Coordinates of C-alpha atoms in Angstrom, one line a residue:
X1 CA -107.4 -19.9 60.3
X2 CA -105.6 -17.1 62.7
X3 CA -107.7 -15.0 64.7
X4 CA -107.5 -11.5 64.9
X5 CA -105.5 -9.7 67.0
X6 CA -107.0 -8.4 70.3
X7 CA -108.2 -4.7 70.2
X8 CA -105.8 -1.9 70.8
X9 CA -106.8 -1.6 74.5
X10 CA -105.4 -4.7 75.4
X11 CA -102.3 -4.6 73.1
X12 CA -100.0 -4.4 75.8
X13 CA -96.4 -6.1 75.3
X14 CA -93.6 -6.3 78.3
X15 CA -89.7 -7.6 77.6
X16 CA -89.1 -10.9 79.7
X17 CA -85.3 -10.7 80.5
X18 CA -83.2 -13.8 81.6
X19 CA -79.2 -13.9 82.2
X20 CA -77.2 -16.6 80.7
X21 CA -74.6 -17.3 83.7
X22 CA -70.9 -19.6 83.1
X23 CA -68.0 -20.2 85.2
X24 CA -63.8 -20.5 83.9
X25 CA -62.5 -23.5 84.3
X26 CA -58.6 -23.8 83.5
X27 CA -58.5 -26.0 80.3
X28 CA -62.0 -26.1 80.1
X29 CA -62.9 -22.8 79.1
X30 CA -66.1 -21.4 80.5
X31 CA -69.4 -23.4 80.7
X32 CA -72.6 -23.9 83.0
X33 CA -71.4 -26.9 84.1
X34 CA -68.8 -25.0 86.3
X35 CA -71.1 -23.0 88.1
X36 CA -70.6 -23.3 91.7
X37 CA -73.7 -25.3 93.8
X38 CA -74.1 -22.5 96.2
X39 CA -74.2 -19.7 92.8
X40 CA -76.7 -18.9 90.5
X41 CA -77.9 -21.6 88.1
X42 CA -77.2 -21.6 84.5
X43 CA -80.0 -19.4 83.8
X44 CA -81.6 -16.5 86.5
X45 CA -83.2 -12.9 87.1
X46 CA -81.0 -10.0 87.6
X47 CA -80.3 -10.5 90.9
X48 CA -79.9 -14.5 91.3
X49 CA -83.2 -14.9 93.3
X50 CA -84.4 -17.1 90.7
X51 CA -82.3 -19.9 88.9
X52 CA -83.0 -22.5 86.3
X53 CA -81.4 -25.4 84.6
X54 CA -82.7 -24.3 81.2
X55 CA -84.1 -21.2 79.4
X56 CA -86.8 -22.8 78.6
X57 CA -87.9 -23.4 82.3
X58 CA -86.8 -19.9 83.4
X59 CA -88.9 -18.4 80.7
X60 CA -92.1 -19.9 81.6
X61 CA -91.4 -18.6 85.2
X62 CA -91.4 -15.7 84.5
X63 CA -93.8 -15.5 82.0
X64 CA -96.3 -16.6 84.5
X65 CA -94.5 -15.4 87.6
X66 CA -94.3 -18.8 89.5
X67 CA -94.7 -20.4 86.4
X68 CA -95.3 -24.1 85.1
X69 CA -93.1 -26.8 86.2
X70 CA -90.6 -28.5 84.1
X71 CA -91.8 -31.2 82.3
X72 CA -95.9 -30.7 82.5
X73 CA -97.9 -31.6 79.4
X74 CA -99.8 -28.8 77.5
X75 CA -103.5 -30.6 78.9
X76 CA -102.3 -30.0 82.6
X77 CA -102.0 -26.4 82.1
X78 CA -105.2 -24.6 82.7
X79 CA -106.0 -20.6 82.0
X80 CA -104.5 -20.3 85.8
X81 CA -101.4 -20.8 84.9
X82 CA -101.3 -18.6 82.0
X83 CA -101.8 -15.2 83.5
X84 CA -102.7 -13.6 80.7
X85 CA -99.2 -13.5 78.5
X86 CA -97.8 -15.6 76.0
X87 CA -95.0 -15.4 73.7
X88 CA -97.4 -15.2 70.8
X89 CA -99.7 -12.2 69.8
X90 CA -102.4 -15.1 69.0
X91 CA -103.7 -18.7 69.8
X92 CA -106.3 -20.7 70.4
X93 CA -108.1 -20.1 74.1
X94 CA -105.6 -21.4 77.0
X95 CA -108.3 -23.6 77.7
X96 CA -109.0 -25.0 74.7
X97 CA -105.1 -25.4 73.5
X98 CA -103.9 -29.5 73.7
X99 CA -100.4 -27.9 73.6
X100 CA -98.4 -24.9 74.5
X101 CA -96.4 -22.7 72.2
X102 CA -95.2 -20.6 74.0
X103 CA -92.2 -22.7 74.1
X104 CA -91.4 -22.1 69.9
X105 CA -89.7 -19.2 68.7
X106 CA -91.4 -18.7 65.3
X107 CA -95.4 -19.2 63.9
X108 CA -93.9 -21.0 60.6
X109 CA -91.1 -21.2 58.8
X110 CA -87.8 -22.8 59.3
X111 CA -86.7 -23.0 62.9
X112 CA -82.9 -23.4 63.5
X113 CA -81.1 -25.1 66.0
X114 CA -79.9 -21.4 67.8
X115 CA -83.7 -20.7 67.8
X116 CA -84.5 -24.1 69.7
X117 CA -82.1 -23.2 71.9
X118 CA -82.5 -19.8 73.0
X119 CA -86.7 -20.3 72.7
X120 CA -86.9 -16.9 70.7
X121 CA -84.9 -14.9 72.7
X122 CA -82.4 -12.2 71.7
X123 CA -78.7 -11.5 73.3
X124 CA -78.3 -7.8 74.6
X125 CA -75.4 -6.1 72.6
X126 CA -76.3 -2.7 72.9
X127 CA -75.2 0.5 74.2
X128 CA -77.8 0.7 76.4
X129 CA -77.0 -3.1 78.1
X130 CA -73.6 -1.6 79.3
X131 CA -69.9 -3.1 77.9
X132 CA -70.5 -6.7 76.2
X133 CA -68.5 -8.1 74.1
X134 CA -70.1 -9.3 70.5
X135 CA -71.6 -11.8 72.0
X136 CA -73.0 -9.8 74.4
X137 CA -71.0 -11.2 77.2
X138 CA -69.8 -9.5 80.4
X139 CA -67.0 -10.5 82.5
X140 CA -67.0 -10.3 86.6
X141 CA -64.7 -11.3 89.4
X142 CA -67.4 -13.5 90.6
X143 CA -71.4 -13.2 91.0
X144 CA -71.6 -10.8 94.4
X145 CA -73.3 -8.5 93.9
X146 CA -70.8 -5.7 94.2
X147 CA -68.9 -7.5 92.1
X148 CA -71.9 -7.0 89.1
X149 CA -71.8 -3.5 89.2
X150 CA -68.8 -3.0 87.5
X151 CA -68.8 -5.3 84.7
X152 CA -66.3 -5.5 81.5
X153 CA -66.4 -6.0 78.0
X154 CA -63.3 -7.7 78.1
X155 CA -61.7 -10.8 80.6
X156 CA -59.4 -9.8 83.0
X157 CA -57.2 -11.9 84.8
X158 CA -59.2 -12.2 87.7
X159 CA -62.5 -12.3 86.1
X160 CA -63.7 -15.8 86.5
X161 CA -67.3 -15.9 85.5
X162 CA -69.6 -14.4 83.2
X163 CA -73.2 -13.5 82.0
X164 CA -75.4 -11.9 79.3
X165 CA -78.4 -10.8 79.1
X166 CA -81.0 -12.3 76.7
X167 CA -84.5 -10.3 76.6
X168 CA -87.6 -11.8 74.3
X169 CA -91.4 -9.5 73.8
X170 CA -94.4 -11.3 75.7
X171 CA -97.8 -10.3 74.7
X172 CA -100.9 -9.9 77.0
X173 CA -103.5 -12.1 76.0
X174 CA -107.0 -11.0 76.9
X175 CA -108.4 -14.6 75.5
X176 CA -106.3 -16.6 78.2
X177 CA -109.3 -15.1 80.8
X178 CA -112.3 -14.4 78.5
X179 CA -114.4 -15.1 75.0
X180 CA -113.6 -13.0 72.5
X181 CA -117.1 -12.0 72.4
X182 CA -116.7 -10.1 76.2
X183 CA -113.1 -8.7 76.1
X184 CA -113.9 -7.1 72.6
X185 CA -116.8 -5.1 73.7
X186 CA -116.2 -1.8 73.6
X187 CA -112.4 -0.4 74.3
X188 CA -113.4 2.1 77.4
X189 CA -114.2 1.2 80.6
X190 CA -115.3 3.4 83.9
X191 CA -112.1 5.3 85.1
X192 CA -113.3 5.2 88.5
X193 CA -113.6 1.7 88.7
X194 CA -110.2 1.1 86.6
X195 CA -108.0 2.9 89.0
X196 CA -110.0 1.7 91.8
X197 CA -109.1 -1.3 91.0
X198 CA -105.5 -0.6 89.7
X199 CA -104.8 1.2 93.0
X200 CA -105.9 -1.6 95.1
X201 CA -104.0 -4.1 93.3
X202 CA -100.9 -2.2 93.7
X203 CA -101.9 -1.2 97.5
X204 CA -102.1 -4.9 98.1
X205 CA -98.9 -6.3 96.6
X206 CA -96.9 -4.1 98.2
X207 CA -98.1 -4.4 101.8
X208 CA -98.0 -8.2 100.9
X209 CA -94.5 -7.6 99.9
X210 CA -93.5 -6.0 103.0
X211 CA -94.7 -8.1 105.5
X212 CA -92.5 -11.1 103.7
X213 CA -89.5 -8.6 103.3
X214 CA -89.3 -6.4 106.0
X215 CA -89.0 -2.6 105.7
X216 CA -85.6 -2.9 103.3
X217 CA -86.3 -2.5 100.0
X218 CA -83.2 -4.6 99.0
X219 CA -84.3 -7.3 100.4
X220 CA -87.9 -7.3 98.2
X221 CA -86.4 -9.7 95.2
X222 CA -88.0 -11.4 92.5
X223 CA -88.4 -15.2 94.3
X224 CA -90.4 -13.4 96.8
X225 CA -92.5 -11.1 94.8
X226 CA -93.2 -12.6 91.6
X227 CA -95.3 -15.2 93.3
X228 CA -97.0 -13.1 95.0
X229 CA -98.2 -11.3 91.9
X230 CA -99.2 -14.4 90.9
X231 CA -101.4 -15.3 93.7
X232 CA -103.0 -11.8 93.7
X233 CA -103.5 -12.5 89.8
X234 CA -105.7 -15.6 90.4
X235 CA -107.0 -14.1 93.4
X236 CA -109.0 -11.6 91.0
X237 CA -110.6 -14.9 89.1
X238 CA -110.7 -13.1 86.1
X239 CA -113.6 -14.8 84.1
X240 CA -115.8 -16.0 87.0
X241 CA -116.5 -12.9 88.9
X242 CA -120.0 -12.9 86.6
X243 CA -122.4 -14.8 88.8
X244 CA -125.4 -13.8 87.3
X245 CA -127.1 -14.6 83.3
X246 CA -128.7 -11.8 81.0
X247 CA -132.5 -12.6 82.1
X248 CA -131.5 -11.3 86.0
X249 CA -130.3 -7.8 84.2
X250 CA -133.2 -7.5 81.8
X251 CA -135.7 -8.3 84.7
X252 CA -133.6 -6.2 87.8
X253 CA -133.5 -2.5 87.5
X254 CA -131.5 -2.0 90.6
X255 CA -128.2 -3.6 90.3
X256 CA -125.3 -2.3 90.3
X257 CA -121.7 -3.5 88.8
X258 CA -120.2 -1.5 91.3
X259 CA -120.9 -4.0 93.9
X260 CA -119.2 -6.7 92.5
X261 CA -116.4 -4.6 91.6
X262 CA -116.6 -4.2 95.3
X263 CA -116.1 -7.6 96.2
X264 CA -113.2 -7.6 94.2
X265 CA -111.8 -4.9 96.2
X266 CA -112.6 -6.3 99.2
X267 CA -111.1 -9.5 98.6
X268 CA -107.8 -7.6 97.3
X269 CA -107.6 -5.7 100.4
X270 CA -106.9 -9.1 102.6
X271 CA -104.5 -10.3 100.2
X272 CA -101.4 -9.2 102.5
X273 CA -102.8 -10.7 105.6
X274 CA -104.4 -14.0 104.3
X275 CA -101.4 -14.5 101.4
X276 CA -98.2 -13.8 104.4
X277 CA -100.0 -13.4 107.4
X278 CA -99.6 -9.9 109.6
X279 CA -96.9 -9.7 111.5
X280 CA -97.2 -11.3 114.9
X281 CA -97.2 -9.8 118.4
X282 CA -93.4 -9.9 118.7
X283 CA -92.7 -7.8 115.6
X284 CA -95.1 -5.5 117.7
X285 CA -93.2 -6.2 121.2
X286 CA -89.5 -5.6 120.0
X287 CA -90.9 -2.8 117.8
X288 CA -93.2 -0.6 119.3
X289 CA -93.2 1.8 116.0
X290 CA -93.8 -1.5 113.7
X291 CA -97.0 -0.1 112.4
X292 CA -95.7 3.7 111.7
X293 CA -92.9 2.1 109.7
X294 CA -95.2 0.5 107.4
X295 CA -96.9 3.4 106.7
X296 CA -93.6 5.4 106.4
X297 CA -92.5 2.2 103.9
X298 CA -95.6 2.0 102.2
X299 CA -94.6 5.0 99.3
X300 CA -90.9 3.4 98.6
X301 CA -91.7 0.2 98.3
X302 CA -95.5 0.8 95.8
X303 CA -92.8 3.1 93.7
X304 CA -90.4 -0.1 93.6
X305 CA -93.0 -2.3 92.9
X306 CA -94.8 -0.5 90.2
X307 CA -91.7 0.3 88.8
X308 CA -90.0 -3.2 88.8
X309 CA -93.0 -6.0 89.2
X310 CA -96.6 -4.4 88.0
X311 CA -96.7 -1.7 85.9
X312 CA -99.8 0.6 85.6
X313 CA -100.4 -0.7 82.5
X314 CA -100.6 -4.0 83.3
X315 CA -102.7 -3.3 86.5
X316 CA -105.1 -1.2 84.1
X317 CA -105.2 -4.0 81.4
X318 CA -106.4 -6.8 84.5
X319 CA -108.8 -4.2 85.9
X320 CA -110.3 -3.7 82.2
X321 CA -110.8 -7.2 82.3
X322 CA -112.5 -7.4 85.2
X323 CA -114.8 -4.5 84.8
X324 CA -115.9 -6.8 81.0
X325 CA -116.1 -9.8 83.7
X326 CA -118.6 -8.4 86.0
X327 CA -120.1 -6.4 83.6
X328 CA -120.4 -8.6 81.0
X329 CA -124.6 -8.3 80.6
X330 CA -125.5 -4.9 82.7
X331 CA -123.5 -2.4 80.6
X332 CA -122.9 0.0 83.6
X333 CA -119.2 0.2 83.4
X334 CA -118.7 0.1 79.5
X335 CA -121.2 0.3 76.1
X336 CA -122.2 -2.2 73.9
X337 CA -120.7 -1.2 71.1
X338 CA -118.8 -4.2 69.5
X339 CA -115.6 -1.7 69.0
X340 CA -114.6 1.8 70.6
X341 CA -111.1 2.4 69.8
X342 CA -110.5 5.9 69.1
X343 CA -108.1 8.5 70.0
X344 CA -108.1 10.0 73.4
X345 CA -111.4 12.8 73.3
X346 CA -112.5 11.2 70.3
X347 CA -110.6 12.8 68.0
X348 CA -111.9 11.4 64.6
X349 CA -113.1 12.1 61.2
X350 CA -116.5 12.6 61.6
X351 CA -117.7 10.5 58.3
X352 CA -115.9 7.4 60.2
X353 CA -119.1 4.8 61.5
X354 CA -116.4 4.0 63.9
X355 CA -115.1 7.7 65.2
X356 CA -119.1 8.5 65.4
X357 CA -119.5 5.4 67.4
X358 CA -116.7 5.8 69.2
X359 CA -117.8 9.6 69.9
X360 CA -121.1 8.1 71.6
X361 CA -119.5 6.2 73.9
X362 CA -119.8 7.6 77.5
X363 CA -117.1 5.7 79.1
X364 CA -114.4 7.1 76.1
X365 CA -111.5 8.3 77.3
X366 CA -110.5 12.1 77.9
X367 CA -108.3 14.6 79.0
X368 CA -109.2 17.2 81.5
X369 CA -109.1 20.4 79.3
X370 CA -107.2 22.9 82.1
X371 CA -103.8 23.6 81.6
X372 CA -101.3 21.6 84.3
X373 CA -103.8 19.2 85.1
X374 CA -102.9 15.8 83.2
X375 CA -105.9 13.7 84.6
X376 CA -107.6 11.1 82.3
X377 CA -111.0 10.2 82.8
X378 CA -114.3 8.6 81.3
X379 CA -116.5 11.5 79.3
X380 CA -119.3 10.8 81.8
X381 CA -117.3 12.0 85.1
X382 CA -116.0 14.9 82.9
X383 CA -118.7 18.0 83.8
X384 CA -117.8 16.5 87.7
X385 CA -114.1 16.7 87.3
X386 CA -114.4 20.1 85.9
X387 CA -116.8 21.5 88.9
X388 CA -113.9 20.4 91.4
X389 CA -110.6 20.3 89.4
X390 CA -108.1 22.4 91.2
X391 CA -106.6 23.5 88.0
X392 CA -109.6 25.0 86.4
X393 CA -109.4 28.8 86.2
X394 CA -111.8 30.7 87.8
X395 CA -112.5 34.8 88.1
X396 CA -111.1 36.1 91.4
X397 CA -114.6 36.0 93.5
X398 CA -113.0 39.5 95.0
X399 CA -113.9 40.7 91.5
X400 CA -109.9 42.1 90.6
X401 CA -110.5 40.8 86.9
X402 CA -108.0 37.9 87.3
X403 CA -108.7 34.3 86.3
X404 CA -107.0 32.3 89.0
X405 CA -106.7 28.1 89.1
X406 CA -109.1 27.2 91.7
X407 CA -106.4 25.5 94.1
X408 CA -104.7 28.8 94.5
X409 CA -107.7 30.9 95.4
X410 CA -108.1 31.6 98.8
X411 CA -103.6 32.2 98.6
X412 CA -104.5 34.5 96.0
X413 CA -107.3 36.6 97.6
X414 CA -104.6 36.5 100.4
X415 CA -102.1 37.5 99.0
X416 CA -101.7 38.4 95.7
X417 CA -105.1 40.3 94.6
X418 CA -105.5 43.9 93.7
X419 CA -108.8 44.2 96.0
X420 CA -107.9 42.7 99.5
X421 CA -107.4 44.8 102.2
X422 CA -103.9 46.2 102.8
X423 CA -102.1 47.9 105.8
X424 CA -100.9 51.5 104.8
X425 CA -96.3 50.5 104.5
X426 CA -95.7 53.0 107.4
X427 CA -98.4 51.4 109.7
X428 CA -94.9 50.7 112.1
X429 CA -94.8 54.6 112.5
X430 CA -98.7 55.1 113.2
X431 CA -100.6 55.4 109.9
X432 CA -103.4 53.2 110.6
X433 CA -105.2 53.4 107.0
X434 CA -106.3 50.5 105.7
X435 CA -106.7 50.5 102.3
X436 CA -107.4 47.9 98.7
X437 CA -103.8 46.6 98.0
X438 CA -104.8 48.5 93.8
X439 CA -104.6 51.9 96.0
X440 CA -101.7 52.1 98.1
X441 CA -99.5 53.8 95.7
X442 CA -102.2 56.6 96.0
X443 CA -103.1 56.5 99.6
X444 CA -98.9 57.3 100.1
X445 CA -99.4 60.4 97.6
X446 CA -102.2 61.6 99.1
X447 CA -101.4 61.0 102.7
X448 CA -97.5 62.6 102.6
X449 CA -97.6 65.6 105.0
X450 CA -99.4 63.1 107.4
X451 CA -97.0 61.0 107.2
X452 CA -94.1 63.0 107.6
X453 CA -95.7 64.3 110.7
X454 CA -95.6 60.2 111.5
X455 CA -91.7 60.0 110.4
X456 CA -90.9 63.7 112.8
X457 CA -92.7 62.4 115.7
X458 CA -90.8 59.3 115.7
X459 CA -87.3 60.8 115.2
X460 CA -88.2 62.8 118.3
X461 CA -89.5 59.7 120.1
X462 CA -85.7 58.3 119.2
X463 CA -83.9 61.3 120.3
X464 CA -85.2 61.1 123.6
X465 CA -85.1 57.2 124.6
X466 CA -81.4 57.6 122.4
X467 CA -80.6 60.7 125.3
X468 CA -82.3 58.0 128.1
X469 CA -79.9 55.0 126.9
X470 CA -76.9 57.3 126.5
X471 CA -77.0 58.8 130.6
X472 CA -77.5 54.2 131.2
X473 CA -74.7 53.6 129.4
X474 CA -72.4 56.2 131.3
X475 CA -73.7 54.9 134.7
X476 CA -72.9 51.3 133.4
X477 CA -69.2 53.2 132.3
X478 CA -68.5 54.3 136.0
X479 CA -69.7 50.8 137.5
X480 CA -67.9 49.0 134.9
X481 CA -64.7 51.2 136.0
X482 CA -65.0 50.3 140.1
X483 CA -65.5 46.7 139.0
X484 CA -61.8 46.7 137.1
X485 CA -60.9 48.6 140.2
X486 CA -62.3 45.7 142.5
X487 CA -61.0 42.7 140.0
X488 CA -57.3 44.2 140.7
X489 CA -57.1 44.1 144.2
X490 CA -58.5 41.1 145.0
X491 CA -56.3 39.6 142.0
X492 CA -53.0 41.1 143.6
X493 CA -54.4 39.3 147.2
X494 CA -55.1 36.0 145.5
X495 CA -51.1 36.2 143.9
X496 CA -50.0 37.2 147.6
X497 CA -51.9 34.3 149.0
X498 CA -50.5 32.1 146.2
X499 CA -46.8 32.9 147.1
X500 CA -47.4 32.4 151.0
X501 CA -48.7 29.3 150.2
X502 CA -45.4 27.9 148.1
X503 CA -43.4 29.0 150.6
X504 CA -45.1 27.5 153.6
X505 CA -44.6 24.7 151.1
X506 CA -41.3 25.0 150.7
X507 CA -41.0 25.4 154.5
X508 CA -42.7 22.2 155.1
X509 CA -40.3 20.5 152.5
X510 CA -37.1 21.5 154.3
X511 CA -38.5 20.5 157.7
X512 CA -39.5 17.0 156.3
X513 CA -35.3 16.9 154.9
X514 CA -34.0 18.3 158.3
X515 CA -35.8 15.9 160.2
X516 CA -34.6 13.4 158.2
X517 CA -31.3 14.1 158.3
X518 CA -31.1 14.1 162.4
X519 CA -32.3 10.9 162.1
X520 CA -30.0 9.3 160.0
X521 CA -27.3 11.4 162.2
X522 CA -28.3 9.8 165.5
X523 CA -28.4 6.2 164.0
X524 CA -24.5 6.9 162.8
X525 CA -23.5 8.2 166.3
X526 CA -24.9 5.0 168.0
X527 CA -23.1 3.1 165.7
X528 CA -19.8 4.9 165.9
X529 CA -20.5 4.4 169.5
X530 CA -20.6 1.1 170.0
X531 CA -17.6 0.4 168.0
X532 CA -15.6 2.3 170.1
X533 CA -17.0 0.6 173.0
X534 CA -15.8 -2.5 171.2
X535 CA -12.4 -1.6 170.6
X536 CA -11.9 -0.6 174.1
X537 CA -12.8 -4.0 175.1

């Protein structure tokens, strides 16, 4: 008989998406077989980081991030492996199962031979995919990866390989980590302790992340993350954090969940350091700033990851079960009721056994009331958020009437209310009244022969220093005059000296030529010279 499906808390679904790759070969059309060695197998992620032989391989992957080996029996895989999703809404308990399913497409009926193929999954031929052809195919130039950004619904003669997408639904499975008799208790759980925990989770991934990948967020792809996630998802043991029976919580009075949940935490905040290891003293020696960047990195690559790799549903849907884990006899984190769902504030008919139960429920989820503020929290922390919510209006505590949000009080007192204290607007002329901002309007009525007696004693204040800067700027007229005066003389010396200077040039020129000349007219008299000293002879 099927179970029941898991209550609506943990109904969480996420699309597992896999691209089909092939190569053209002339005459042999394309195929996986001509994929390149050094591409992308015939099956990978987006970006080519993982590759498979078959889908069915591929989709186990990433089903269960580093996933289950090709070729293991349904006995040799344990709740580890699982991770909490599966391909089918229900099932027997992953430990209990003598065979997986996830590899079928269908719960009954007939199963065709495209459906053992493609294990249940769907080719993309929507808008929304980008341009396909009916198949869903795209076309490339080859599989760089500025090459798959501009893809084509239609071959071109250079486009040489293909892909399409194929997406399939995988559903979390609560029963993969715990009895059905824990993870249906109750569907609330302590906000503080679920986005403790979902905050740390993300923290930790993400610092693990960069210390594998470096500061670049292209470089963080899915071979290097995905099992990652999947050690931090068996790091949390989901299932065997409850070290204790129900006598110890009947007979202790002072225990507290919390410091378990703790332990959790604690162990989640060495993840980075004990999973990669922290970067060693020469990332430290060639970069001095090593450690800033991290911190600077730290909001980009959470963003990417939460965005791309762990979703704050998912991280919410683990923490839940690890609050029912740990809490699984004390009670301190969520009721006993055997159901709570509800709507958000308990918004039910109140003839409904279930809405009343639901109502009763401490941990049940809310919304803070205050307008702008979209925090959700357990009903218990309500009457705490609402004594320190920065959103909650609040009268002015000048007493001016107005109900101000109590982030912006102390701007408002400051600057906006009608009580505070305000400088009289002709202060820069001398009126030194100080009065409540409500009565400055007034004070300037009130105050107008004063003040013109302000305005007429600085108009005389200008005349004179105007008179003082006018007799300057005459004495500055006549200096500036005997400076001109100065700059023209010595400007016609400087042209005088300039001209002396060529010619004593030139002078030196002709000398050098003249010189010259003798010389080359004693060396033709010697020679004229000795011939006739020859032809005498």
């Amino acid at each position: 008989m099927m179970q029941p499906s898991p209550p609506s808390s943990l109904q969480l679904t996420r699309t597992i998406v896999i691209y089909e790759n092939e190569r053209l070969w002339i005459g042999r059309g394309f195929s996986k077989s001509g994929l390149f060695p050094t591409e992308r197998g015939p099956y990978s992620t987006d970006d080519g980081s993982m590759s498979w032989k078959t889908l069915r391989e591929g989709s186990l992957a990433l089903l269960r991030c580093d996933g289950v080996k090709s070729g293991m029996r349904g006995e040799q895989r344990d709740a580890k492996f699982q991770r909490g999703w599966s391909y089918h809404e229900t099932g027997g308990h992953a430990g209990d199962r003598n065979k997986d399913d996830d590899y079928e497409s269908r719960k009954g009926g007939a199963v065709n031979n495209h459906d053992i193929e493609y294990c249940g999954f769907v080719p993309c031929t929507g808008a929304e995919d980008g341009p396909t052809d009916e198949e869903g195919w795209a076309y490339y130039v080859d599989f760089l990866p500025q090459s798959l950004r501009t893809p084509s619904r239609n071959r071109g003669m250079l486009d040489f390989v293909r892909r399409r997408k194929l997406r399939r639904t995988a559903y979390f499975r609560p029963d993969h980590f715990l009895p059905k008799e824990v993870y249906e208790k109750c569907h609330f759980c302590d906000s503080k302790a679920l986005k403790l925990l979902s905050q740390t989770m993300l923290d930790a991934l993400s610092l693990a992340s960069l210390f594998l990948t470096g500061m670049a967020n292209a470089d963080c792809t899915d071979a290097k993350v995905l099992p990652l996630k999947a050690k931090l998802i068996d790091l949390l043991n989901i299932g065997s954090n409850c070290k204790h029976d129900v006598l110890l919580y009947e007979k202790s009075d002072h225990y507290n969940t919390m410091t378990d949940i703790y332990r959790v935490k604690d162990r989640l905040s060495t993840f980075a350091e004990n999973t990669v290891g922290r970067p060693g003293a020469l990332a430290h020696l060639f970069q001095p700033e090593f450690g800033d960047n991290i911190v600077k990195a730290m909001p980009g690559r959470k963003e990417l990851i939460s965005t791309n790799y762990f979703s704050e549903e998912e991280r919410i849907a683990y923490a839940k079960l690890l609050v029912k884990d740990v809490d699984r006899y004390a009670f301190q984190l969520h009721c006993q009721n055997e159901s709570c769902v509800g709507n958000v504030n308990g918004n039910m008919a109140e003839d409904n056994a279930e809405a009343q139960q639901t109502t009763a429920c401490e941990f049940r989820l809310v919304v803070c009331p205050n307008l702008n503020c979209n925090e959700r929290l357990s009903f218990k922390y309500q009457r705490f958020h609402d004594e320190e919510c920065g959103f909650k209006p609040l009268p002015c505590t000048s007493g001016c009437g107005m109900e101000v949000p109590r982030s912006e009080m102390s701007s408002h007192i400051r600057e906006k209310c009608a009580l505070r204290p305000a400088e009289c607007p002709l202060s820069c002329i001398g009126c030194t009244t100080v009065v409540k901002a409500q009565d400055v309007s007034r004070h300037l009525k009130e105050s107008s022969d004063q003040h013109f007696m302000f305005v007429a004693n600085r108009m005389m204040e200008y005349q004179a220093m105007i008179k003082k800067l006018n007799g300057r700027i005459q004495i500055l007229e006549e200096r500036n005059a005997q400076l001109e005066l100065e700059i023209r003389g010595r400007t016609a010396h400087v042209s005088m000296k300039k001209d002396t200077d060529n010619l004593l040039n030139e002078v030196k020129k002709l000398t050098k030529r003249i010189s010259a000349l003798e010389e080359t007219c004693r060396t033709e008299f010697k020679k004229v010279e000795q011939d006739r000293k020859n032809n005498q002879r």
